[in-house]
Tab-separated table of N, CA and C and ligand atoms in Angstrom:
chain	number	residue	atom	x	y	z
A	119	MET	N	7.477	1.691	-4.448
A	119	MET	CA	6.966	2.997	-4.875
A	119	MET	C	6.327	3.695	-3.694
A	120	THR	N	6.193	4.965	-3.829
A	120	THR	CA	5.554	5.744	-2.787
A	120	THR	C	4.044	5.529	-2.812
A	121	ALA	N	3.462	5.349	-1.673
A	121	ALA	CA	2.004	5.281	-1.586
A	121	ALA	C	1.462	6.677	-1.856
A	122	ILE	N	0.532	6.759	-2.764
A	122	ILE	CA	0.028	8.062	-3.158
A	122	ILE	C	-1.439	8.210	-2.783
A	123	PRO	N	-1.854	9.408	-2.440
A	123	PRO	CA	-3.276	9.631	-2.161
A	123	PRO	C	-4.072	9.667	-3.456
A	124	VAL	N	-5.241	9.042	-3.469
A	124	VAL	CA	-6.122	9.072	-4.639
A	124	VAL	C	-7.495	9.563	-4.218
A	125	GLU	N	-8.161	10.217	-5.139
A	125	GLU	CA	-9.477	10.768	-4.847
A	125	GLU	C	-10.570	9.839	-5.351
A	126	HIS	N	-11.386	9.356	-4.480
A	126	HIS	CA	-12.583	8.601	-4.866
A	126	HIS	C	-13.746	9.167	-4.062
A	127	GLY	N	-13.880	10.450	-4.074
A	127	GLY	CA	-14.865	11.054	-3.202
A	127	GLY	C	-14.258	11.239	-1.823
A	128	VAL	N	-13.691	10.176	-1.306
A	128	VAL	CA	-12.905	10.293	-0.092
A	128	VAL	C	-11.445	10.117	-0.472
A	129	VAL	N	-10.576	10.639	0.344
A	129	VAL	CA	-9.154	10.473	0.095
A	129	VAL	C	-8.725	9.121	0.635
A	130	ALA	N	-8.144	8.311	-0.236
A	130	ALA	CA	-7.668	7.005	0.176
A	130	ALA	C	-6.229	6.839	-0.285
A	131	LEU	N	-5.563	5.896	0.302
A	131	LEU	CA	-4.193	5.608	-0.099
A	131	LEU	C	-4.172	4.467	-1.101
A	132	LEU	N	-3.213	4.510	-1.995
A	132	LEU	CA	-3.008	3.430	-2.943
A	132	LEU	C	-1.564	2.980	-2.827
A	133	LEU	N	-1.400	1.707	-2.504
A	133	LEU	CA	-0.068	1.129	-2.410
A	133	LEU	C	0.231	0.434	-3.731
A	134	ILE	N	1.370	0.760	-4.333
A	134	ILE	CA	1.705	0.221	-5.653
A	134	ILE	C	3.003	-0.572	-5.573
A	135	CYS	N	2.981	-1.772	-6.165
A	135	CYS	CA	4.171	-2.620	-6.209
A	135	CYS	C	5.232	-1.995	-7.104
A	136	ASP	N	6.481	-1.980	-6.640
A	136	ASP	CA	7.559	-1.407	-7.435
A	136	ASP	C	7.904	-2.265	-8.642
A	137	ASP	N	7.616	-3.544	-8.578
A	137	ASP	CA	8.002	-4.437	-9.669
A	137	ASP	C	6.940	-4.537	-10.758
A	138	CYS	N	5.699	-4.831	-10.383
A	138	CYS	CA	4.684	-5.112	-11.401
A	138	CYS	C	3.620	-4.024	-11.504
A	139	GLY	N	3.614	-3.097	-10.584
A	139	GLY	CA	2.661	-2.012	-10.667
A	139	GLY	C	1.287	-2.348	-10.112
A	140	ARG	N	1.146	-3.559	-9.559
A	140	ARG	CA	-0.115	-3.955	-8.960
A	140	ARG	C	-0.430	-3.018	-7.801
A	141	GLY	N	-1.678	-2.662	-7.700
A	141	GLY	CA	-2.060	-1.740	-6.656
A	141	GLY	C	-2.893	-2.387	-5.576
A	142	LEU	N	-2.768	-1.886	-4.367
A	142	LEU	CA	-3.629	-2.287	-3.258
A	142	LEU	C	-4.142	-0.992	-2.642
A	143	ASP	N	-5.427	-0.765	-2.784
A	143	ASP	CA	-5.934	0.501	-2.248
A	143	ASP	C	-6.715	0.286	-0.969
A	144	GLY	N	-7.086	1.384	-0.385
A	144	GLY	CA	-7.768	1.316	0.892
A	144	GLY	C	-9.266	1.108	0.753
A	145	GLY	N	-9.731	0.909	-0.496
A	145	GLY	CA	-11.154	0.726	-0.704
A	145	GLY	C	-11.920	2.005	-0.422
A	146	ALA	N	-13.171	1.852	-0.056
A	146	ALA	CA	-14.024	3.003	0.153
A	146	ALA	C	-13.735	3.690	1.482
A	147	VAL	N	-13.103	2.936	2.371
A	147	VAL	CA	-12.846	3.463	3.705
A	147	VAL	C	-11.483	4.129	3.739
A	148	ARG	N	-11.449	5.314	4.263
A	148	ARG	CA	-10.169	5.985	4.417
A	148	ARG	C	-9.378	5.289	5.517
A	149	GLU	N	-8.197	4.813	5.134
A	149	GLU	CA	-7.358	4.121	6.099
A	149	GLU	C	-6.092	4.919	6.351
A	150	GLU	N	-5.631	4.864	7.553
A	150	GLU	CA	-4.316	5.389	7.849
A	150	GLU	C	-3.298	4.502	7.152
A	151	TRP	N	-2.146	5.061	6.835
A	151	TRP	CA	-1.098	4.293	6.159
A	151	TRP	C	-0.810	2.978	6.880
A	152	ILE	N	-0.643	3.045	8.192
A	152	ILE	CA	-0.206	1.852	8.920
A	152	ILE	C	-1.263	0.752	8.863
A	153	VAL	N	-2.525	1.146	8.752
A	153	VAL	CA	-3.610	0.167	8.648
A	153	VAL	C	-3.575	-0.504	7.280
A	154	LEU	N	-3.395	0.305	6.252
A	154	LEU	CA	-3.273	-0.235	4.895
A	154	LEU	C	-2.061	-1.143	4.793
A	155	TRP	N	-0.951	-0.709	5.374
A	155	TRP	CA	0.276	-1.493	5.295
A	155	TRP	C	0.124	-2.819	6.037
A	156	HIS	N	-0.515	-2.793	7.184
A	156	HIS	CA	-0.733	-4.021	7.935
A	156	HIS	C	-1.536	-5.013	7.096
A	157	ARG	N	-2.554	-4.518	6.410
A	157	ARG	CA	-3.358	-5.386	5.561
A	157	ARG	C	-2.518	-5.917	4.388
A	158	ALA	N	-1.646	-5.072	3.862
A	158	ALA	CA	-0.768	-5.492	2.773
A	158	ALA	C	0.162	-6.614	3.233
A	159	VAL	N	0.729	-6.469	4.422
A	159	VAL	CA	1.641	-7.485	4.967
A	159	VAL	C	0.908	-8.808	5.136
A	160	VAL	N	-0.321	-8.738	5.619
A	160	VAL	CA	-1.133	-9.943	5.777
A	160	VAL	C	-1.329	-10.630	4.426
A	161	GLU	N	-1.424	-9.822	3.369
A	161	GLU	CA	-1.610	-10.373	2.022
A	161	GLU	C	-0.289	-10.751	1.361
A	162	GLY	N	0.815	-10.586	2.071
A	162	GLY	CA	2.091	-11.062	1.562
A	162	GLY	C	3.030	-10.004	1.014
A	163	TRP	N	2.671	-8.740	1.146
A	163	TRP	CA	3.547	-7.675	0.666
A	163	TRP	C	4.768	-7.555	1.572
A	164	THR	N	5.873	-7.103	0.990
A	164	THR	CA	7.070	-6.848	1.767
A	164	THR	C	7.593	-5.452	1.435
A	165	GLY	N	8.436	-4.953	2.309
A	165	GLY	CA	9.034	-3.642	2.071
A	165	GLY	C	9.098	-2.850	3.357
A	166	ARG	N	9.387	-1.574	3.207
A	166	ARG	CA	9.471	-0.706	4.377
A	166	ARG	C	8.075	-0.471	4.941
A	167	ASP	N	8.027	-0.302	6.242
A	167	ASP	CA	6.739	-0.015	6.874
A	167	ASP	C	6.478	1.490	6.885
A	168	ARG	N	6.919	2.149	5.840
A	168	ARG	CA	6.675	3.580	5.681
A	168	ARG	C	5.987	3.787	4.345
A	169	ALA	N	5.279	4.900	4.220
A	169	ALA	CA	4.549	5.160	2.979
A	169	ALA	C	5.494	5.308	1.787
A	170	ILE	N	6.727	5.755	2.061
A	170	ILE	CA	7.713	5.858	0.995
A	170	ILE	C	8.457	4.540	0.898
A	171	GLY	N	8.377	3.897	-0.264
A	171	GLY	CA	8.799	2.522	-0.524
A	171	GLY	C	10.281	2.263	-0.342
A	172	PRO	N	10.787	1.185	-0.888
A	172	PRO	CA	10.109	0.323	-1.874
A	172	PRO	C	9.159	-0.692	-1.244
A	173	HIS	N	8.170	-1.107	-2.021
A	173	HIS	CA	7.223	-2.126	-1.590
A	173	HIS	C	7.023	-3.121	-2.720
A	174	ARG	N	6.846	-4.391	-2.337
A	174	ARG	CA	6.598	-5.424	-3.345
A	174	ARG	C	5.416	-6.274	-2.935
A	175	CYS	N	4.628	-6.631	-3.945
A	175	CYS	CA	3.433	-7.427	-3.689
A	175	CYS	C	3.814	-8.895	-3.473
A	176	ARG	N	2.814	-9.684	-3.159
A	176	ARG	CA	3.030	-11.096	-2.882
A	176	ARG	C	3.696	-11.808	-4.053
A	177	SER	N	3.324	-11.446	-5.268
A	177	SER	CA	3.870	-12.111	-6.451
A	177	SER	C	5.341	-11.778	-6.668
A	178	CYS	N	5.751	-10.608	-6.261
A	178	CYS	CA	7.113	-10.132	-6.554
A	178	CYS	C	8.032	-10.196	-5.342
A	179	ALA	N	7.501	-10.441	-4.163
A	179	ALA	CA	8.292	-10.427	-2.940
A	179	ALA	C	9.382	-11.501	-2.962
B	413	ZN	ZN1	4.326	-7.002	-7.832
């Protein structure tokens, strides 16, 4: 799925798994896409290294 911007006072990115819908967000800190994606990869996510998916979480990879 496409990473979408979400408003939590600050603009943050939310990465969503295409299979199960699990989300990985940038938390309170505004992160650049590539920073969020790097953290996702460390946690086992797979997919394109672009904000436009597909992306899969560790459980679905
Ligand atoms: Zn998943």
